[in-house]
Coordinates of C-alpha atoms in Angstrom, one line a residue:
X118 CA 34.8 -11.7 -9.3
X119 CA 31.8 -11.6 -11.2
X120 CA 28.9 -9.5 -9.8
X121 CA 25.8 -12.3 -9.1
X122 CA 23.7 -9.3 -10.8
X123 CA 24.7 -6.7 -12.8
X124 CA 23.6 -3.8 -15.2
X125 CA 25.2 -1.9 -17.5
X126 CA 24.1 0.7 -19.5
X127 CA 20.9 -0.5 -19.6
X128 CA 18.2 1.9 -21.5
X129 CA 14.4 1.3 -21.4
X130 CA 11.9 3.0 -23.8
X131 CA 7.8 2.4 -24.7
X132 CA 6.5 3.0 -27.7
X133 CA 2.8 3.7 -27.7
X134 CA 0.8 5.6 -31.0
X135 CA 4.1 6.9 -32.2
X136 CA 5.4 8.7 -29.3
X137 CA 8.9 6.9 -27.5
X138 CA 9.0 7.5 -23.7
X139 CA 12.2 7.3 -22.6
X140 CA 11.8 5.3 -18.9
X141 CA 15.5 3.9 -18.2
X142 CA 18.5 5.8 -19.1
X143 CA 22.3 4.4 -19.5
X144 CA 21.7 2.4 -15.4
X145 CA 24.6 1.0 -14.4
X146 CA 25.1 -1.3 -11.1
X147 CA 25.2 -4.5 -9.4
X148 CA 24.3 -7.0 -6.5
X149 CA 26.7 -9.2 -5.5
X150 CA 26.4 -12.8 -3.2
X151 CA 25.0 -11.8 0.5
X152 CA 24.7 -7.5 -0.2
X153 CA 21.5 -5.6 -0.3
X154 CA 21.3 -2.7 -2.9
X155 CA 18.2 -0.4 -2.2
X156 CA 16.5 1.4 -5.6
X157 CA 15.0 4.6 -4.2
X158 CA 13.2 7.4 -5.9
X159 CA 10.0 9.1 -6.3
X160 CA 7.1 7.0 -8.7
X161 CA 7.4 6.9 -11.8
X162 CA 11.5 7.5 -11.4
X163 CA 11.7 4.2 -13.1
X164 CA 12.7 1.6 -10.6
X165 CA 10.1 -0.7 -11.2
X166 CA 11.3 -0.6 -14.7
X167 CA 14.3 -0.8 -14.5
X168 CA 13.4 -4.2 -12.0
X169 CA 11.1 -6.0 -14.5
X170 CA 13.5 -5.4 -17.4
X171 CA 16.1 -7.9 -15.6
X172 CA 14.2 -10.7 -16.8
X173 CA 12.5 -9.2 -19.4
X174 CA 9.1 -8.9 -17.9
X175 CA 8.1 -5.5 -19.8
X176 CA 6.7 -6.9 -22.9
X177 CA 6.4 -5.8 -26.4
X178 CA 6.2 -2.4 -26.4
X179 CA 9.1 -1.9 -24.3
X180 CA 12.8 -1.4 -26.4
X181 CA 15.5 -2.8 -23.8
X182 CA 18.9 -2.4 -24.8
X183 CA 22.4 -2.7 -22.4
X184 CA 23.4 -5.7 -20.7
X185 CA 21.9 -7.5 -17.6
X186 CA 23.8 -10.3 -16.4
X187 CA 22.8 -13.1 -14.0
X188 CA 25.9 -15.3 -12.5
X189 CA 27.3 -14.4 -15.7
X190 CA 24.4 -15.6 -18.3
X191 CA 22.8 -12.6 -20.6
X192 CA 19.3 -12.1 -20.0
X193 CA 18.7 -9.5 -22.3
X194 CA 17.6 -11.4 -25.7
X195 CA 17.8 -14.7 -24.0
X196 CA 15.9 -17.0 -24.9
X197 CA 12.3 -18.0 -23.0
X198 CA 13.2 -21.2 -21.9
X199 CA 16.3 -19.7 -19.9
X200 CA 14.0 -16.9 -18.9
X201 CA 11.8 -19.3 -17.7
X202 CA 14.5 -21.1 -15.9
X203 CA 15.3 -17.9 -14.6
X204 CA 12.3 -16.6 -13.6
X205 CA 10.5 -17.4 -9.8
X206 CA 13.8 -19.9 -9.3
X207 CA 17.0 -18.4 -9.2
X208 CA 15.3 -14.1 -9.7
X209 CA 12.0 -14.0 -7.9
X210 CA 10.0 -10.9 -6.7
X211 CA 7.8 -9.3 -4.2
X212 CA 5.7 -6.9 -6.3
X213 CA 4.1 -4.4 -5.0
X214 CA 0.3 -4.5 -5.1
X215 CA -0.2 -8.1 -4.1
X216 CA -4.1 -7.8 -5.3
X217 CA -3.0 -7.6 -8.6
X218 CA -0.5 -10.7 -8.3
X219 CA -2.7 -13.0 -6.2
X220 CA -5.4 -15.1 -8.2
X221 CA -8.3 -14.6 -6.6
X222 CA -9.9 -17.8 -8.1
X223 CA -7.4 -19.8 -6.0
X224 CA -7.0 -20.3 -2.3
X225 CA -3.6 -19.5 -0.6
X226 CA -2.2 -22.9 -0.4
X227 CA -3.1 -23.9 -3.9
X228 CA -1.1 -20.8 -5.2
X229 CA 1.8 -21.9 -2.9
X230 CA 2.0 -25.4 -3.9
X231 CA 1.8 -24.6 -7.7
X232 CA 4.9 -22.5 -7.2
X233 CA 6.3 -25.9 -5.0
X234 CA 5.9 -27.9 -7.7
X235 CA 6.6 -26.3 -10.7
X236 CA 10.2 -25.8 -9.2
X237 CA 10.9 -28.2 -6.5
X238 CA 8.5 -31.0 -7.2
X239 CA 7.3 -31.1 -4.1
X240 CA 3.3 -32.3 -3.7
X241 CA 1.2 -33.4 -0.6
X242 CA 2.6 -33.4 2.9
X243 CA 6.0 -32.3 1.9
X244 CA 4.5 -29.1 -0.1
X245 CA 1.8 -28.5 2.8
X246 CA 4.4 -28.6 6.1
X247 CA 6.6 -26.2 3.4
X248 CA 4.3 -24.0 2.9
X249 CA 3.0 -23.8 6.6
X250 CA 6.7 -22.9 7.3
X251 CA 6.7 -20.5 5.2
X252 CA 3.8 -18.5 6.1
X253 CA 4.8 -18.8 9.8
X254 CA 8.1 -17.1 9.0
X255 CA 6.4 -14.5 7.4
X256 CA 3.9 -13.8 10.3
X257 CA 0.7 -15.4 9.5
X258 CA -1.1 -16.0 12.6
X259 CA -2.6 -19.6 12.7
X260 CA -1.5 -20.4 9.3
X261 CA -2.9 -24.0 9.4
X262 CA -6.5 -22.3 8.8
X263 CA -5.2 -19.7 6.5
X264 CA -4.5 -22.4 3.9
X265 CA -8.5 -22.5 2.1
X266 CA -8.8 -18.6 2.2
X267 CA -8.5 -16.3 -1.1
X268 CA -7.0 -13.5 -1.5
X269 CA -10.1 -10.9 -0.6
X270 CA -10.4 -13.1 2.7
X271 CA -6.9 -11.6 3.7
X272 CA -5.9 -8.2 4.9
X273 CA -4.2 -5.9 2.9
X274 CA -0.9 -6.5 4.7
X275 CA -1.4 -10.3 5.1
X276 CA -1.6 -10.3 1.2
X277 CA 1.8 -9.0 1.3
X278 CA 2.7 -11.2 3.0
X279 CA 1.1 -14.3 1.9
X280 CA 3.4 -13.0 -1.4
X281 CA 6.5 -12.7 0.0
X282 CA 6.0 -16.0 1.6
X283 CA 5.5 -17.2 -2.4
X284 CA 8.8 -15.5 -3.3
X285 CA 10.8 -17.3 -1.0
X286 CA 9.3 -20.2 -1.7
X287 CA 12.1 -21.6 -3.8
X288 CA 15.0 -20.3 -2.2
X289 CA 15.7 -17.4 -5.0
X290 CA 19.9 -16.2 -5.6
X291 CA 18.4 -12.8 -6.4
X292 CA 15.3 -11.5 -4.3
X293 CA 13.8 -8.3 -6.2
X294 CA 11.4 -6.5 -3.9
X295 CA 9.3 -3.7 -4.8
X296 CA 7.9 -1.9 -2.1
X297 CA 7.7 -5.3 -0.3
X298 CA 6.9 -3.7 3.5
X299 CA 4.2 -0.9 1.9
X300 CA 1.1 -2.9 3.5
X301 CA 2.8 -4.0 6.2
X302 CA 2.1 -2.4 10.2
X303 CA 5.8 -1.7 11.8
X304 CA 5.8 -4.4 13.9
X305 CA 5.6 -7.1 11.2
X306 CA 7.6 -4.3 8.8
X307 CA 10.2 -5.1 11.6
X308 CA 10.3 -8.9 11.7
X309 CA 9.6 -8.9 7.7
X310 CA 12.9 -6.9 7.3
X311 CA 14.7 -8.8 10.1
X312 CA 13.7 -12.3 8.1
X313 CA 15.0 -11.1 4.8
X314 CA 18.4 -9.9 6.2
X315 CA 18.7 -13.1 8.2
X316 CA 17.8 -15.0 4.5
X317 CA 20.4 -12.6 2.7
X318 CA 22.8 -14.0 5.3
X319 CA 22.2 -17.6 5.6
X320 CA 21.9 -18.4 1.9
X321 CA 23.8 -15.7 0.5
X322 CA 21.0 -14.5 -1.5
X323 CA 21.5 -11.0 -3.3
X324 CA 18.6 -8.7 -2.2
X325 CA 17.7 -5.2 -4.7
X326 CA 15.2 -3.8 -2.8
X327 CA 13.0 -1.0 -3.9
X328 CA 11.1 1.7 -1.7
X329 CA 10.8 4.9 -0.8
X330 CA 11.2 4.5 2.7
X331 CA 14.4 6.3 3.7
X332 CA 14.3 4.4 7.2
X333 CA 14.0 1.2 5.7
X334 CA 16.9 1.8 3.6
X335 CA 19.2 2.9 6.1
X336 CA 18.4 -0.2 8.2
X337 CA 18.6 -2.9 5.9
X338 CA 21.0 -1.5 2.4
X339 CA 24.6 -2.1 2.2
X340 CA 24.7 0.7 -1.2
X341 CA 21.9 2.8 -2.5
X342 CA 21.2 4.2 -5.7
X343 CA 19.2 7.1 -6.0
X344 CA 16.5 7.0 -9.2
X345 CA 15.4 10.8 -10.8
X346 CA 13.9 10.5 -14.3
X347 CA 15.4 7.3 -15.4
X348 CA 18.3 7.8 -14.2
X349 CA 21.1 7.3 -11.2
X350 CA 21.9 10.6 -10.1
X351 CA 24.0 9.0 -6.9
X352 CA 25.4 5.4 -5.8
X353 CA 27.2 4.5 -2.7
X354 CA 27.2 2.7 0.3
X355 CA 24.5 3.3 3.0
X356 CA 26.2 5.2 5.7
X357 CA 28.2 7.6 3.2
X358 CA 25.0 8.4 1.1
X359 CA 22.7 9.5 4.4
X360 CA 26.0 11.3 5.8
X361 CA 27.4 12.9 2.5
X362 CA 24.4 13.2 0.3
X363 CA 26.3 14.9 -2.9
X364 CA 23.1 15.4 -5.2
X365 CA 20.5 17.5 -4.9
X366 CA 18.2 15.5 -4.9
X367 CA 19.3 13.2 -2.4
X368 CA 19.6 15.9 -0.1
X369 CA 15.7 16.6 -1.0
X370 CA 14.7 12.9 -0.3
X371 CA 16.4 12.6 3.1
X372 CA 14.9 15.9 4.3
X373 CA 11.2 14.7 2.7
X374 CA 8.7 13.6 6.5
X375 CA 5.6 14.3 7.1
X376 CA 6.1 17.2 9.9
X377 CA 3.8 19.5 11.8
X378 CA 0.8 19.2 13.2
X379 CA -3.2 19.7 12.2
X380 CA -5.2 22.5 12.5
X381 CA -7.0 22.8 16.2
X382 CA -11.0 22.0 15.9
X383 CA -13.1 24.9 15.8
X384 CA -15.2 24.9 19.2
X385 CA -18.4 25.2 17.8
X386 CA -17.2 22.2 15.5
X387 CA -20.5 20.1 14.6
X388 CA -19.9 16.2 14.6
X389 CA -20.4 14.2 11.7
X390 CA -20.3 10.8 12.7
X391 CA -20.4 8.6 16.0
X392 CA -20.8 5.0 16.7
X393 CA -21.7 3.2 19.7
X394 CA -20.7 -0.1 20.8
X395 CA -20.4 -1.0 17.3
X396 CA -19.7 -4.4 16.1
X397 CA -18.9 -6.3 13.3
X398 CA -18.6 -10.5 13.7
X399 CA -18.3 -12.5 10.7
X400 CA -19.8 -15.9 11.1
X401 CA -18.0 -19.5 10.5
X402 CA -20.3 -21.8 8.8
X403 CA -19.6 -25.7 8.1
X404 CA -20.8 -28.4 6.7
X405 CA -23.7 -29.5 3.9
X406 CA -25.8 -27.1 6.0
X407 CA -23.8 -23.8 6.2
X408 CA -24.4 -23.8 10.4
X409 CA -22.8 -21.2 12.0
X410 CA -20.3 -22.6 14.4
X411 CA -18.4 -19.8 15.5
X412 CA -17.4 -16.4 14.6
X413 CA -14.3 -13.9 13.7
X414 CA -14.9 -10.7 16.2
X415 CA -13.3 -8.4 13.4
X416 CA -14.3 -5.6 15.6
X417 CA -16.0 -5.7 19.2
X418 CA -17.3 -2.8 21.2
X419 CA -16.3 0.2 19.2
X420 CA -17.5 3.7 20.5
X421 CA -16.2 7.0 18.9
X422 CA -16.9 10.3 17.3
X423 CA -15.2 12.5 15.1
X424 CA -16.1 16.3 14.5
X425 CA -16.3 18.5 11.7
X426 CA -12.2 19.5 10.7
X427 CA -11.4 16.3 12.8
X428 CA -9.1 13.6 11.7
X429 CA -9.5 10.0 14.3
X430 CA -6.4 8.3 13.7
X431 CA -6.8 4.5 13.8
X432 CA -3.6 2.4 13.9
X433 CA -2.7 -1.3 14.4
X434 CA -1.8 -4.7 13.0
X435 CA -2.7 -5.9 10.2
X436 CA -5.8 -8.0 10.8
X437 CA -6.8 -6.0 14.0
X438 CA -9.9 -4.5 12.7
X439 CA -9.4 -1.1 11.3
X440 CA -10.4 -0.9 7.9
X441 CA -13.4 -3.5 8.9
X442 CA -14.3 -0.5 11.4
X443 CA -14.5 2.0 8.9
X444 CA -16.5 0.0 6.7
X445 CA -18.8 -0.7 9.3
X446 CA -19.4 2.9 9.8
X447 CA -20.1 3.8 6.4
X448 CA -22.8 0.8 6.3
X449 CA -20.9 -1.1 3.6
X450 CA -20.9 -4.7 5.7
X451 CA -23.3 -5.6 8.5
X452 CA -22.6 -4.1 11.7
X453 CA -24.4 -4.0 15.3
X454 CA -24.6 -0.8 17.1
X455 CA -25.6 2.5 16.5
X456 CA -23.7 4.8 14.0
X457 CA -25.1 8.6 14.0
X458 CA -23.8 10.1 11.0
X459 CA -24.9 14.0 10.6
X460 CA -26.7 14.0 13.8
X461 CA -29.3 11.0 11.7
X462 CA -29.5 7.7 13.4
X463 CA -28.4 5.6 9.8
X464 CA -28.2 2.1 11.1
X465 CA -31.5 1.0 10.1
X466 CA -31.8 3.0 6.6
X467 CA -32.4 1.5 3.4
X468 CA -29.6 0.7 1.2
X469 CA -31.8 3.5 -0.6
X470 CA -32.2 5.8 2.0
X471 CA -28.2 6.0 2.1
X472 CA -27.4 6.3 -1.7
X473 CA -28.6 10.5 -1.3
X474 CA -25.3 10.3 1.7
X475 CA -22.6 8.2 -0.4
X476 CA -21.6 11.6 -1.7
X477 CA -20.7 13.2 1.7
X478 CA -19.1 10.4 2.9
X479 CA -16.3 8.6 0.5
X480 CA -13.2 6.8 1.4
X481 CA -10.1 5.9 -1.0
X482 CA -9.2 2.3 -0.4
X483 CA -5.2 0.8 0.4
X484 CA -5.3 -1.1 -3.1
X485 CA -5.4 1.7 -5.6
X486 CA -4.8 -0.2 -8.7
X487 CA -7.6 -2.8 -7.1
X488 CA -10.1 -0.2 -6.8
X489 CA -9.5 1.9 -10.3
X490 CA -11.7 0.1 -13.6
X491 CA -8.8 -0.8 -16.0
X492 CA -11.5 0.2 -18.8
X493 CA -12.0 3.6 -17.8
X494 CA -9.8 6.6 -17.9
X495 CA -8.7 8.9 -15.3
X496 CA -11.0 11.6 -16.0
X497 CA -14.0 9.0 -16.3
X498 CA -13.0 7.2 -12.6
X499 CA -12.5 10.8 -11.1
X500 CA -15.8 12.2 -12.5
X501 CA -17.9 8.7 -12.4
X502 CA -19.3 10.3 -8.8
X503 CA -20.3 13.3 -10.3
X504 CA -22.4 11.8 -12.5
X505 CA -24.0 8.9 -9.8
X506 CA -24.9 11.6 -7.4
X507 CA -25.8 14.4 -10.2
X508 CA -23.3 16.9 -8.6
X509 CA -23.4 20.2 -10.8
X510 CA -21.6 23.1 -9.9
X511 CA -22.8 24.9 -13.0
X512 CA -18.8 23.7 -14.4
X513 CA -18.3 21.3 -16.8
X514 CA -17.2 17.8 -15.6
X515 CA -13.7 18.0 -17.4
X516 CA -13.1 21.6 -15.7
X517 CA -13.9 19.9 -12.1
X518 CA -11.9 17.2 -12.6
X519 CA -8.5 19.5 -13.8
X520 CA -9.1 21.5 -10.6
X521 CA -9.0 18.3 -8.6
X522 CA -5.8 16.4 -10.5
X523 CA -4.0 19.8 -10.0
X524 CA -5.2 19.8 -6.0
X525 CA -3.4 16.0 -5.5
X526 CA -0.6 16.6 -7.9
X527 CA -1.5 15.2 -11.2
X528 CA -0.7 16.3 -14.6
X529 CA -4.3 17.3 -16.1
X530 CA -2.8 16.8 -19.5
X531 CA -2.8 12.6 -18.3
X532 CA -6.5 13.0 -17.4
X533 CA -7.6 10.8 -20.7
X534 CA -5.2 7.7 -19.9
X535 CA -5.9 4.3 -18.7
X536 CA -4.7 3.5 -14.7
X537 CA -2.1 1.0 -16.1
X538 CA -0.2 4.2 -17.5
X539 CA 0.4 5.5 -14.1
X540 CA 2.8 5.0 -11.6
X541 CA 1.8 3.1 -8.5
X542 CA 1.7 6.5 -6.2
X543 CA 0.3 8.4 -9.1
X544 CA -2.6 5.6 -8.7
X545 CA -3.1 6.7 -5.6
X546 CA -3.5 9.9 -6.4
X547 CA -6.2 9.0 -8.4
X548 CA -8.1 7.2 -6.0
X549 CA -8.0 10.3 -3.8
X550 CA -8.9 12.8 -6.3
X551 CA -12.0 10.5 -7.1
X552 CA -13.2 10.8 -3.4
X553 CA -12.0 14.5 -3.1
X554 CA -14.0 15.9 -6.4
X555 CA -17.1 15.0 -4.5
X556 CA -16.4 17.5 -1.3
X557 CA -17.4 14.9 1.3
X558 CA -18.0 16.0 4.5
X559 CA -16.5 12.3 5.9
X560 CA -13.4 11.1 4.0
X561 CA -12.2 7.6 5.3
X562 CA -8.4 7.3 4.3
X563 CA -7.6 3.4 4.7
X564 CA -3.3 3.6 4.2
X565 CA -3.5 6.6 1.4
X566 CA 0.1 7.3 1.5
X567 CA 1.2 3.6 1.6
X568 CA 2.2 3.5 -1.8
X569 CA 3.5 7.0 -2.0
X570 CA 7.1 8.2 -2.2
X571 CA 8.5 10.5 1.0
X572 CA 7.9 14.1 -0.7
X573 CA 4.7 13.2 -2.3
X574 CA 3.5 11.8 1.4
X575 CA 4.5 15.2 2.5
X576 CA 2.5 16.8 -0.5
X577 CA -0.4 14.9 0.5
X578 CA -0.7 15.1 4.0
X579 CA -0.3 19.1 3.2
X580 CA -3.1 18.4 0.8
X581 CA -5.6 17.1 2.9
X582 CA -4.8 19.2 5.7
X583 CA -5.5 22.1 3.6
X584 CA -8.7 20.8 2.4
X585 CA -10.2 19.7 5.6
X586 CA -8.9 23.5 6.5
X587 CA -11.2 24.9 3.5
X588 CA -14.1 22.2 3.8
X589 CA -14.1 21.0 7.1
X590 CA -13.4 17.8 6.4
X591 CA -13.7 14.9 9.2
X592 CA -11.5 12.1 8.4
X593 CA -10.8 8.2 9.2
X594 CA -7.0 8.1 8.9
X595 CA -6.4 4.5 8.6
X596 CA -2.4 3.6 8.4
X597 CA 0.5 1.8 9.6
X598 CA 3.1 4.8 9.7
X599 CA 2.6 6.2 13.1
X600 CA 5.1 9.5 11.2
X601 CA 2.3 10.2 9.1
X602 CA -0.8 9.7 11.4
X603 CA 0.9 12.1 14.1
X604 CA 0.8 14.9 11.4
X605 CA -2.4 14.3 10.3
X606 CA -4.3 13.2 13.5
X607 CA -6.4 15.1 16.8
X608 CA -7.5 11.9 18.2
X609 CA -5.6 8.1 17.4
X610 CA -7.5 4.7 18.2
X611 CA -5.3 1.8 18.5
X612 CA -6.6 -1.8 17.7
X613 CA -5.2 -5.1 18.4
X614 CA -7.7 -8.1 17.4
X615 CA -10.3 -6.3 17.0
X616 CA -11.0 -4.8 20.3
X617 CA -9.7 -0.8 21.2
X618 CA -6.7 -1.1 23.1
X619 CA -6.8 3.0 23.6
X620 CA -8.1 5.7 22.6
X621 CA -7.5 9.6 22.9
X622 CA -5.8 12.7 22.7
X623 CA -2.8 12.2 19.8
X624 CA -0.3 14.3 21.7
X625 CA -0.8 12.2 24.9
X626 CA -1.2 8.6 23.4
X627 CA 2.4 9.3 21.5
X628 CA 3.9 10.9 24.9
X629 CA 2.5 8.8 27.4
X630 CA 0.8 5.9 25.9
X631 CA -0.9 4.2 28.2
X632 CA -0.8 0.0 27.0
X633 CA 2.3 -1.8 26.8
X634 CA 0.9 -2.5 23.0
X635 CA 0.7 0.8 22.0
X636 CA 4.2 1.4 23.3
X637 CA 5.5 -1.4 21.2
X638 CA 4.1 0.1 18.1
X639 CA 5.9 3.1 18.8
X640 CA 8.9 1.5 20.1
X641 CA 8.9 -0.4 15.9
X642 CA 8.3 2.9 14.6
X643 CA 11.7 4.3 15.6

């Protein structure tokens, strides 16, 4: 019987100013009707290659050559009509940074219904009640008055969402998802999973799905290949992989997790920020003359404080609040309350007044390929800061920036590419580095491992556990992996719509969590 997908042999390469990188080597496997293969590996292992050259998405630089076969038809040298065919029809994908994928010129719905009637013909009513189901099955709350927003009116997670929603659109043979849960809180992790088995099943759709998630994969994959340089280094089913792990490699994946615990707080630990009855409410306007009829309470009533060497945990939904918390903090959108930052009331400062603090407090965003300048290299976005705030520490700016790459795991050799030569965690760790070469004294953190592989998520946390250690750091550690925010967290906050459900001690709100809500976030994380 004839695989719906399979590879053979397939070899990837990029040629760029005479040098061949070799990113795919000799893969061989296959997806059949109804079975879910998971791709895992660390970034830049190739998987996201090795996805985009099924339908030959790389482009001209890349040198493809093997066979990939769809329900029998040869996609490598087809031609672009069949591609086109192909492509968003019968092989669609969840990528991974949905920023990047979204058009922010359009609204939600439009983008929707383009993809509606480009394949199904479908247009007015029939699209909108389509696409209404669809975001309901994917969790958007109140979708009806989702349908005019853009993409930066969304959450990073109901992004992901809004473009899963857009793959399934069309009722796909072959779902490719890469990292398709990265953005996404557990809970909704848990019903987004759930609703692509349940798909898999109904319509006998063939699912390759690509993370780095280890629990993911043992919940949802029938096989698993394992990814190291380019290459398969182990293929099975599920159970006997996680069981039997032969490589060594494997074995080094499935004991990668974020472990241990942080550093106590020194008692004579000074704080660095507090807020009181903070607030942030976004107002509705309508009609010819913008009135405000309403509001969204992105955050109501917020009072907290975190100390020099302190890390505040702040977990939730998608939507609930958090990231619009931090950003209210550090004065970046209009908030009511008082915020103390280095024992200096900052809520009525100038946006001048604050430019001499930017420096001491920095945050690395969810989106890093959103936040890096595709113009700019990776030593230019690392030291841009220095030069803004006129940092000198009697070193040159190149010598700074190697001693940071090196700090968050980067090659200082790549320090003169562009962002689009990096992986997607490698990203990341650019965006960190950018905030970290600055020696804040608050870091806000909003989901900095999201996009990161298990071992380099254990490197990191390590990382900035050892530098808050050595600087006494205070950080906002924004994320929907409750593994990670236990290693990294004194103190966790827990939001739902905008309001704090609970707030405390880490070791008691995981043990004995006091809200039914935060004991069903626990309960997903499990």
């Amino acid at each position: 019987m004839t695989a719906l997908l399979e590879v053979k042999d397939l070899s990837v390469s990029f040629r760029q100013d005479g040098k061949v990188t070799h990113a795919v080597r000799n893969v061989s496997f296959s997806v059949e009707r109804g079975e879910t293969v998971a791709l895992v590996g660390e970034s830049g292992s190739g998987k996201s290659v090795l996805a985009l050259s099924t339908v030959s998405l790389l482009g001209d630089s890349a040198t493809v050559t093997g066979s990939v076969t769809y329900d029998g038809q040869q996609m490598i040298g087809a031609d672009e009509n069949m591609l086109r065919k192909v492509r968003g029809n019968d092989i669609s994908f969840i990528f991974q940074e949905p920023m990047t994928s979204l058009n922010p010129l359009h609204t939600i719905e439009k983008q929707l219904a383009e993809s509606l009637a480009l394949h199904q013909g479908l247009a007015g009513e029939a699209a909108r009640a389509r696409i209404l189901e669809l975001l309901d099955k994917v969790g958007i709350k109140d979708a009806e008055s989702r349908l005019g927003a853009y993409p930066h009116q969304l959450s990073g997670g109901q992004r992901q969402r809004v473009m899963i929603a857009m793959a399934l659109a069309n009722k796909p043979d072959v779902l490719i998802a890469d990292e398709p849960t990265t953005a996404l809180d557990v809970t909704i992790q848990a019903q987004i999973l759930d609703l692509l088995k349940e798909l898999k099943d109904s319509e006998g759709m063939g699912l390759l799905f690509i993370t780095h998630d280890l629990g993911i994969v043992r919940r949802i994959a029938d096989r698993v290949c394992v990814m190291q340089r380019g290459e398969i280094v182990e293929q099975g089913p599920t159970k006997e992989i996680f069981d039997n792990p032969q490589h060594a490699y494997t074995k080094k994946l499935l004991s990668a997790e974020p472990k241990g615990e942080p550093d106590p707080i020194p008692a004579d630990a000074r704080e660095i920020v507090s807020t009181e009855h903070l607030k942030v409410w976004f107002p509705i306007q309508k009609g010819l003359l913008r009135r405000t009829v309403g509001y969204v309470k992105a955050v109501n009533d917020a009072t907290l404080a975190v100390r020099s060497g302190e890390t505040l945990g702040i977990v939730g939904e998608s939507g609930s609040g958090k990231t619009t918390l931090a950003l209210g903090i550090m004065r970046l959108i209009a908030s009511e309350g008082g915020i103390t930052f280095m024992d200096q009331n900052v809520r009525k400062w100038s946006t001048r007044e604050l430019r001499r603090l930017r420096a001491e407090m920095q945050i690395v965003f969810q989106d890093p390929f959103g936040s890096l300048s595709p113009r700019m290299t990776c030593f230019q976005i690392i030291a841009e800061g220095l030069g803004v705030h006129g940092i000198d520490r009697g070193q040159d700016q190149r010598a700074l920036v190697h001693e940071v790459m090196v700090e968050v795991g980067l090659d200082p050799a790549t320090m003169d590419r562009y962002p689009h030569e990096f992986s997607g965690g490698q990203r990341q760790r650019i965006a960190i580095a950018r905030a970290m070469v600055l020696r804040p004294k608050l870091l806000v953190l909003d989901e900095p491992t999201s996009a990161l592989d298990m071992t380099v998520q254990v490197q990191i946390v390590d990382l900035l556990r050892d530098l808050q250690k050595k600087y006494g750091l205070a950080y906002l550690f924004i994320s929907h992996d409750l593994k990670v925010v236990r290693a990294m967290s004194h103190k966790v906050l827990v939001m739902k719509a905008g309001d704090i459900i609970e707030y405390g001690d880490a070791d008691e709100l995981y043990e004995r969590p006091k809200s039914d809500y935060t004991r069903t976030l626990l309960q997903a994380a499990t």
